[in-house]
Amino acid sequence: MLDGSTPKTGKIWKKVALEFSFDNRTMKHKFLVSPIGHHSAILGIKWLEQEQPEINWPSRQLSFPIPHSTLANIAQEEEADKNPLEGIPTQYHAFAKVFGEEEFHKLPPHCSYDIEIELTEDGPLNSPLYSMTDAESVTLKQWLEDELKAGKIQPSKSPISSPVMFVPKKDGSRRLVVDYRKLNEQDLPRPTRYPEEHELHVKEVLQRLMDMQLFCKGSKCEFHQTNVEYLGIIVSDKGFSLDKLKIQAVQEWPTPTTVKQVQSFLGFANFVRQFVANFSQIARPLHNLVKKEVKWQWTDKEENAFRDLQQAIVTAPVIVHANPAKPYFLETDASGAALGSVLSQCQDNGHLHPIGYLSESFKGAKQNYDTHDKELLAIIRSFEHWRIYLEGTTLPITVFTNHRNLEYWKES
């Protein structure tokens, strides 16, 4: 036998080297050939010494460490600011407890009531799990075991689940986070027009946080800002514009060489499509390329669409705030594949400036509509899309279309 003992069921015939699979691992080992009854093979001491499996004696199971594994270090919990009031305006120092170390190291108390989040029946209850490397999976499993033993977490019986992921930090470690973006808002913005009113609102927010024993990290708070970055969009008194980092990312985006890379670019571009006129028309060659059963072929048509979309995002204008005291101007257009429109208002300089863009591809039977029907559909969809602005206005709405026959559509 492999442990050096003499087999009881028969004599040893010969020694052979065999390659076999075990636990999804391919191994090569020397065996002694002998009749051993109903067993195909016996793996003995020498095999254990060679492969070094991990043995769970209570469950009688073997497992193998990840070959050439790398550790995914989970960052330690974030530390409180050494000087929590640094950068906090003096008028808010009365709420120092909100930013202090005492609140940082404890959870808020249980309330006398539960806050229920009502979800629609057809809403997504479960988010798909994110893919992880073997090293990340092992680290995640160990972290869960440690936190369960420490009593910091407990198994959930909720029918709703959210995925976890690792977020890299500047020091090379990784922070384990749960992606609750579908359920939670990101920030607490409090926009106001006058500084005195704004100060009262900020104090109201800080008072509520202090009453509920909730913590804010001062170094991550911004006060009295004229513009803020919110969900990747810069919001100011002038309107909405793209974050410079997003513009830079588009400028440096390499030319896609695979379908997945095209899908990745389109996913990014779709996030900012409200800043791009005729988005669907420009991006159509790229959308066609990622359809099922379409052979990969990157030609001048796809290259031009990619570059045009890049340029449109990089040069995207500021989307101004709507002013109900001013009249609206609607420009619509429809091509063979898509419709597009822009809602504008006249600014102080006498020029029209966009409030927003609409762009949609024609689907199903709409693709076969006559030209005048598509042009009319573009107007209808634009009024539906901007209903919040257009329905309540008492001023005339001017519609620009490049299809003159629509002037007489009521008479036909």
Coordinates of C-alpha atoms in Angstrom, one line a residue:
M1 CA 0.0 0.0 0.0
L2 CA 1.0 3.6 -0.2
D3 CA 1.7 3.8 3.5
G4 CA 4.1 0.8 3.2
S5 CA 1.8 -1.9 4.6
T6 CA 1.0 -5.2 2.9
P7 CA -2.4 -5.4 1.2
K8 CA -4.7 -8.1 2.6
T9 CA -6.8 -8.7 -0.5
G10 CA -4.0 -9.7 -2.9
K11 CA -0.5 -9.3 -4.1
I12 CA 1.1 -6.2 -5.7
W13 CA 1.4 -6.7 -9.4
K14 CA 3.2 -3.5 -10.5
K15 CA 3.7 0.2 -9.9
V16 CA 2.2 2.8 -12.3
A17 CA 2.1 6.6 -12.5
L18 CA -1.5 7.8 -13.2
E19 CA -3.0 11.2 -13.8
F20 CA -6.4 11.8 -12.3
S21 CA -8.9 14.5 -11.2
F22 CA -10.0 15.2 -7.7
D23 CA -12.0 18.2 -6.4
N24 CA -11.5 19.9 -9.8
R25 CA -7.8 19.5 -9.6
T26 CA -5.6 17.4 -11.9
M27 CA -3.0 15.3 -10.0
K28 CA -0.3 12.9 -11.0
H29 CA 0.6 10.1 -8.5
K30 CA 2.3 6.7 -8.4
F31 CA 0.0 3.7 -7.5
L32 CA 0.7 0.1 -6.6
V33 CA -1.6 -2.2 -8.6
S34 CA -3.4 -4.7 -6.5
P35 CA -6.9 -6.2 -6.2
I36 CA -8.6 -4.0 -3.5
G37 CA -12.3 -5.1 -3.9
H38 CA -14.9 -2.5 -4.9
H39 CA -12.6 0.6 -4.5
S40 CA -11.0 2.2 -7.6
A41 CA -8.0 3.5 -5.6
I42 CA -6.8 4.2 -2.2
L43 CA -5.0 7.5 -1.5
G44 CA -2.7 7.1 1.4
I45 CA -0.1 8.9 3.6
K46 CA 2.3 9.6 0.8
W47 CA -0.5 11.3 -1.3
L48 CA -1.5 13.4 1.7
E49 CA 2.1 14.5 2.3
Q50 CA 2.4 15.4 -1.4
E51 CA -0.9 17.3 -1.9
Q52 CA -1.2 18.9 1.6
P53 CA -5.1 19.0 1.7
E54 CA -7.0 20.6 4.6
I55 CA -8.9 18.0 6.6
N56 CA -12.2 18.8 8.4
W57 CA -12.3 15.8 10.7
P58 CA -15.9 16.3 12.1
S59 CA -17.4 16.4 8.6
R60 CA -14.7 14.0 7.1
Q61 CA -14.1 16.3 4.1
L62 CA -11.0 17.3 2.3
S63 CA -10.4 20.7 0.7
F64 CA -7.4 22.2 -1.1
P65 CA -5.8 25.6 -0.8
I66 CA -5.9 27.9 -3.9
P67 CA -2.7 27.3 -5.9
H68 CA -0.5 30.4 -6.1
S69 CA -3.2 32.3 -4.2
T70 CA -3.0 36.0 -3.4
L71 CA -4.5 37.6 -0.4
A72 CA -7.2 40.2 -0.7
N73 CA -6.7 42.3 2.4
I74 CA -9.9 43.8 3.9
A75 CA -9.2 47.3 5.2
Q76 CA -9.7 48.0 8.8
E77 CA -12.7 50.0 9.9
E78 CA -12.4 53.7 9.1
E79 CA -11.0 55.8 11.8
A80 CA -12.6 58.9 13.3
D81 CA -11.0 62.3 12.5
K82 CA -8.3 63.3 14.9
N83 CA -9.7 66.9 14.9
P84 CA -13.4 66.3 14.1
L85 CA -14.3 70.1 13.9
E86 CA -11.5 70.9 11.4
G87 CA -13.1 72.4 8.3
I88 CA -16.5 72.7 10.0
P89 CA -17.8 76.3 10.0
T90 CA -17.8 77.8 13.5
Q91 CA -21.6 78.4 13.5
Y92 CA -22.1 74.6 13.5
H93 CA -19.7 73.8 16.4
A94 CA -22.6 73.5 18.7
F95 CA -23.3 70.2 17.0
A96 CA -19.8 68.8 17.6
K97 CA -21.3 65.6 18.9
V98 CA -22.5 64.7 15.4
F99 CA -18.8 64.7 14.2
G100 CA -17.2 63.4 17.4
E101 CA -15.4 60.2 18.1
E102 CA -18.0 59.1 20.7
E103 CA -20.8 58.7 18.1
F104 CA -18.3 57.2 15.6
H105 CA -17.6 54.1 17.6
K106 CA -21.2 53.0 18.4
L107 CA -24.4 52.2 16.5
P108 CA -27.4 54.4 17.0
P109 CA -30.0 53.2 19.5
H110 CA -33.1 51.3 18.5
C111 CA -36.1 53.5 17.9
S112 CA -39.5 53.0 19.4
Y113 CA -40.8 52.3 16.0
D114 CA -39.7 50.5 12.8
I115 CA -39.4 52.3 9.5
E116 CA -40.8 50.2 6.7
I117 CA -39.6 50.4 3.1
E118 CA -42.5 49.5 0.9
L119 CA -41.5 47.9 -2.3
T120 CA -43.6 47.3 -5.4
E121 CA -44.6 43.8 -6.2
D122 CA -42.9 43.8 -9.5
G123 CA -39.8 45.5 -8.2
P124 CA -36.4 43.7 -8.2
L125 CA -36.1 42.0 -4.8
N126 CA -32.8 40.4 -5.4
S127 CA -29.7 41.9 -7.0
P128 CA -27.3 39.5 -8.8
L129 CA -24.1 38.6 -7.0
Y130 CA -21.0 40.2 -8.3
S131 CA -18.2 37.9 -9.6
M132 CA -15.1 37.6 -7.4
T133 CA -11.7 36.1 -7.7
D134 CA -10.8 33.0 -5.8
A135 CA -8.7 35.0 -3.4
E136 CA -11.6 37.5 -2.7
S137 CA -14.1 34.6 -2.2
V138 CA -11.8 33.0 0.4
T139 CA -11.3 36.3 2.2
L140 CA -15.0 37.1 2.1
K141 CA -15.8 33.7 3.7
Q142 CA -13.2 34.2 6.4
W143 CA -14.5 37.7 7.1
L144 CA -18.1 36.4 7.5
E145 CA -17.0 33.7 9.9
D146 CA -15.1 36.2 12.0
E147 CA -17.9 38.8 12.1
L148 CA -20.5 36.1 13.0
K149 CA -18.3 34.8 15.9
A150 CA -17.9 38.4 17.1
G151 CA -21.7 39.0 17.0
K152 CA -21.3 42.0 14.7
I153 CA -23.5 40.4 12.0
Q154 CA -26.2 37.8 12.0
P155 CA -27.8 35.6 9.3
S156 CA -30.7 37.3 7.5
K157 CA -34.0 35.7 6.6
S158 CA -35.1 38.6 4.4
P159 CA -36.3 37.7 0.9
I160 CA -34.3 40.7 -0.4
S161 CA -30.6 40.5 -0.9
S162 CA -27.9 43.0 -2.0
P163 CA -24.5 42.0 -3.5
V164 CA -21.2 42.7 -1.8
M165 CA -18.0 43.8 -3.5
F166 CA -14.5 44.9 -2.7
V167 CA -13.6 48.6 -3.2
P168 CA -9.8 49.2 -3.6
K169 CA -8.3 51.8 -1.3
K170 CA -5.2 54.0 -1.9
D171 CA -3.0 51.9 0.4
G172 CA -3.7 48.8 -1.7
S173 CA -6.1 47.2 0.7
R174 CA -9.7 46.5 -0.1
R175 CA -12.9 47.7 1.7
L176 CA -15.8 45.2 1.8
V177 CA -19.0 47.0 1.1
V178 CA -22.6 46.0 0.5
D179 CA -24.2 47.6 -2.5
Y180 CA -27.4 49.2 -1.2
R181 CA -27.6 51.8 -4.0
K182 CA -31.0 50.6 -5.1
L183 CA -32.5 51.2 -1.6
N184 CA -30.6 54.1 -0.3
E185 CA -29.9 57.7 -1.4
Q186 CA -26.3 58.7 -1.5
D187 CA -26.3 62.1 0.2
L188 CA -28.3 64.7 2.1
P189 CA -28.3 67.7 -0.2
R190 CA -30.1 70.8 1.1
P191 CA -30.3 73.5 -1.6
T192 CA -31.4 77.0 -0.7
R193 CA -31.2 80.4 -2.4
Y194 CA -30.2 82.7 0.5
P195 CA -27.2 82.1 2.9
E196 CA -29.3 82.9 6.0
E197 CA -32.0 80.4 5.0
H198 CA -29.3 77.8 4.1
E199 CA -27.7 78.1 7.5
L200 CA -31.0 77.4 9.3
H201 CA -31.6 74.4 7.1
V202 CA -28.1 73.0 7.9
K203 CA -28.7 73.4 11.6
E204 CA -32.0 71.6 11.3
V205 CA -30.3 68.7 9.6
L206 CA -27.5 68.5 12.2
Q207 CA -30.0 68.8 15.0
R208 CA -32.0 65.8 13.7
L209 CA -28.8 63.8 13.3
M210 CA -27.8 64.6 16.9
D211 CA -31.2 63.7 18.2
M212 CA -31.0 60.3 16.5
Q213 CA -27.4 59.8 17.5
L214 CA -26.2 59.5 13.9
F215 CA -22.6 60.3 12.9
C216 CA -21.2 62.5 10.2
K217 CA -17.5 62.4 9.3
G218 CA -16.5 66.1 9.1
S219 CA -13.7 65.5 6.5
K220 CA -16.3 64.2 4.1
C221 CA -18.8 67.0 4.6
E222 CA -19.1 70.2 2.5
F223 CA -20.8 73.4 3.6
H224 CA -22.0 76.5 1.8
Q225 CA -21.2 75.3 -1.6
T226 CA -22.4 77.0 -4.8
N227 CA -22.1 73.7 -6.7
V228 CA -21.9 70.1 -5.7
E229 CA -21.1 66.8 -7.3
Y230 CA -24.1 64.5 -7.0
L231 CA -24.2 61.1 -8.6
G232 CA -21.6 62.1 -11.1
I233 CA -23.4 65.3 -12.1
I234 CA -22.3 68.8 -11.1
V235 CA -25.4 70.7 -9.8
S236 CA -25.1 74.5 -9.6
D237 CA -27.3 77.6 -9.7
K238 CA -26.6 77.7 -13.5
G239 CA -27.8 74.2 -14.1
F240 CA -26.4 70.7 -14.6
S241 CA -23.1 69.7 -16.1
L242 CA -20.9 66.7 -16.4
D243 CA -18.1 66.0 -13.8
K244 CA -14.7 66.7 -15.3
L245 CA -13.5 63.2 -14.3
K246 CA -16.3 61.7 -16.4
I247 CA -15.3 63.9 -19.3
Q248 CA -11.7 62.8 -18.9
A249 CA -12.7 59.2 -18.7
V250 CA -14.6 59.5 -22.1
Q251 CA -11.6 61.3 -23.7
E252 CA -9.2 58.5 -22.6
W253 CA -11.6 55.6 -23.5
P254 CA -9.7 53.2 -25.8
T255 CA -11.3 52.0 -29.0
P256 CA -13.3 48.9 -28.2
T257 CA -12.1 45.6 -29.6
T258 CA -14.7 43.2 -28.2
V259 CA -18.5 43.2 -27.8
K260 CA -18.1 43.4 -24.0
Q261 CA -16.0 46.5 -24.4
V262 CA -18.6 48.1 -26.6
Q263 CA -21.3 47.2 -24.0
S264 CA -19.1 48.8 -21.3
F265 CA -18.8 52.1 -23.2
L266 CA -22.5 52.2 -24.1
G267 CA -23.3 51.6 -20.4
F268 CA -21.2 54.6 -19.4
A269 CA -22.5 56.8 -22.2
N270 CA -26.2 55.9 -21.4
F271 CA -25.7 57.4 -18.0
V272 CA -25.0 60.9 -19.5
R273 CA -27.3 60.6 -22.5
Q274 CA -29.5 63.4 -21.2
F275 CA -26.6 65.7 -22.2
V276 CA -26.3 64.5 -25.8
A277 CA -28.6 65.5 -28.6
N278 CA -29.7 62.7 -31.0
F279 CA -28.0 60.1 -28.7
S280 CA -29.9 57.1 -30.1
Q281 CA -29.1 58.1 -33.7
I282 CA -25.4 58.5 -33.0
A283 CA -25.0 55.3 -31.0
R284 CA -27.2 53.1 -33.3
P285 CA -24.2 51.4 -35.1
L286 CA -22.8 50.5 -31.7
H287 CA -26.1 49.2 -30.4
N288 CA -26.5 47.1 -33.6
L289 CA -23.0 45.6 -33.0
V290 CA -23.9 44.1 -29.6
K291 CA -27.1 42.4 -30.7
K292 CA -27.3 38.7 -30.4
E293 CA -26.1 36.6 -33.4
V294 CA -24.4 39.7 -35.0
K295 CA -20.9 39.0 -36.2
W296 CA -18.2 41.3 -34.8
Q297 CA -17.1 43.7 -37.4
W298 CA -15.5 47.0 -36.5
T299 CA -15.7 49.2 -39.6
D300 CA -15.5 52.9 -40.3
K301 CA -19.2 53.2 -39.5
E302 CA -18.7 51.9 -35.9
E303 CA -15.5 53.9 -35.5
N304 CA -17.2 57.1 -36.5
A305 CA -20.1 56.4 -34.2
F306 CA -17.7 55.8 -31.3
R307 CA -15.7 59.0 -32.0
D308 CA -18.9 61.1 -32.6
L309 CA -20.3 59.9 -29.3
Q310 CA -17.1 60.6 -27.5
Q311 CA -17.0 64.2 -28.9
A312 CA -20.7 64.8 -28.1
I313 CA -20.1 63.9 -24.5
V314 CA -16.9 65.8 -24.1
T315 CA -18.5 69.0 -25.6
A316 CA -21.9 68.5 -23.8
P317 CA -23.4 71.8 -22.8
V318 CA -24.7 72.9 -19.4
I319 CA -28.4 71.9 -19.0
V320 CA -30.1 75.0 -17.5
H321 CA -32.8 75.0 -14.9
A322 CA -36.3 75.4 -16.2
N323 CA -38.0 78.8 -15.5
P324 CA -41.8 78.6 -15.5
A325 CA -42.0 82.4 -16.0
K326 CA -40.4 82.0 -19.5
P327 CA -41.9 80.4 -22.7
Y328 CA -40.7 77.0 -23.9
F329 CA -39.3 76.1 -27.3
L330 CA -39.4 72.5 -28.5
E331 CA -37.3 71.3 -31.5
T332 CA -38.1 67.8 -32.8
D333 CA -36.8 65.5 -35.5
A334 CA -37.3 62.0 -36.6
S335 CA -35.2 59.8 -38.9
G336 CA -35.7 56.3 -40.2
A337 CA -34.4 54.7 -37.0
A338 CA -34.9 57.2 -34.1
L339 CA -36.5 60.4 -32.9
G340 CA -34.9 63.2 -31.0
S341 CA -35.8 66.5 -29.5
V342 CA -34.5 69.4 -27.3
L343 CA -36.5 71.5 -24.9
S344 CA -35.1 75.1 -24.6
Q345 CA -35.7 78.5 -23.1
C346 CA -34.3 81.9 -24.0
Q347 CA -31.7 83.1 -21.6
D348 CA -30.6 86.6 -20.6
N349 CA -28.2 86.7 -23.5
G350 CA -31.0 86.3 -25.9
H351 CA -30.0 82.7 -27.0
L352 CA -31.9 79.5 -26.6
H353 CA -30.3 77.1 -24.1
P354 CA -31.2 73.5 -23.6
I355 CA -33.2 72.3 -20.6
G356 CA -32.9 68.7 -21.7
Y357 CA -32.6 66.3 -24.6
L358 CA -34.7 63.3 -25.6
S359 CA -33.6 60.5 -27.9
E360 CA -35.3 57.2 -28.5
S361 CA -35.0 54.5 -31.1
F362 CA -38.1 53.3 -33.0
K363 CA -39.1 49.8 -32.1
G364 CA -41.5 47.3 -33.5
A365 CA -44.2 48.6 -35.8
K366 CA -43.1 52.2 -35.3
Q367 CA -40.1 51.4 -37.5
N368 CA -42.5 51.1 -40.5
Y369 CA -44.3 54.4 -39.9
D370 CA -44.4 56.9 -42.7
T371 CA -42.2 59.9 -42.4
H372 CA -44.9 62.3 -41.4
D373 CA -46.2 59.9 -38.7
K374 CA -42.7 59.6 -37.2
E375 CA -42.3 63.3 -37.1
L376 CA -45.7 63.6 -35.3
L377 CA -44.7 60.8 -32.9
A378 CA -41.6 62.8 -32.1
I379 CA -43.7 65.8 -31.0
I380 CA -46.1 63.6 -29.0
R381 CA -43.3 61.8 -27.2
S382 CA -41.6 65.1 -26.4
F383 CA -44.8 66.5 -24.8
E384 CA -45.1 63.3 -22.8
H385 CA -41.5 63.3 -21.7
W386 CA -41.5 66.9 -20.6
R387 CA -45.1 66.9 -19.3
I388 CA -43.9 68.2 -15.9
Y389 CA -42.8 71.5 -17.6
L390 CA -45.2 71.9 -20.5
E391 CA -48.6 70.9 -19.1
G392 CA -48.9 73.7 -16.5
T393 CA -47.4 76.6 -18.5
T394 CA -49.7 79.5 -19.3
L395 CA -47.3 80.7 -22.0
P396 CA -47.4 79.6 -25.6
I397 CA -45.1 76.6 -26.6
T398 CA -43.3 77.0 -29.9
V399 CA -42.6 73.7 -31.7
F400 CA -39.9 73.5 -34.5
T401 CA -40.1 70.6 -36.9
N402 CA -38.5 70.0 -40.3
H403 CA -41.6 68.4 -41.8
R404 CA -43.8 71.2 -43.2
N405 CA -46.8 68.9 -43.9
L406 CA -47.5 68.7 -40.1
E407 CA -48.8 72.3 -40.3
Y408 CA -51.9 70.8 -42.0
W409 CA -52.3 67.6 -40.1
K410 CA -55.5 68.8 -38.4
E411 CA -57.1 69.4 -41.7
S412 CA -56.4 66.0 -43.2

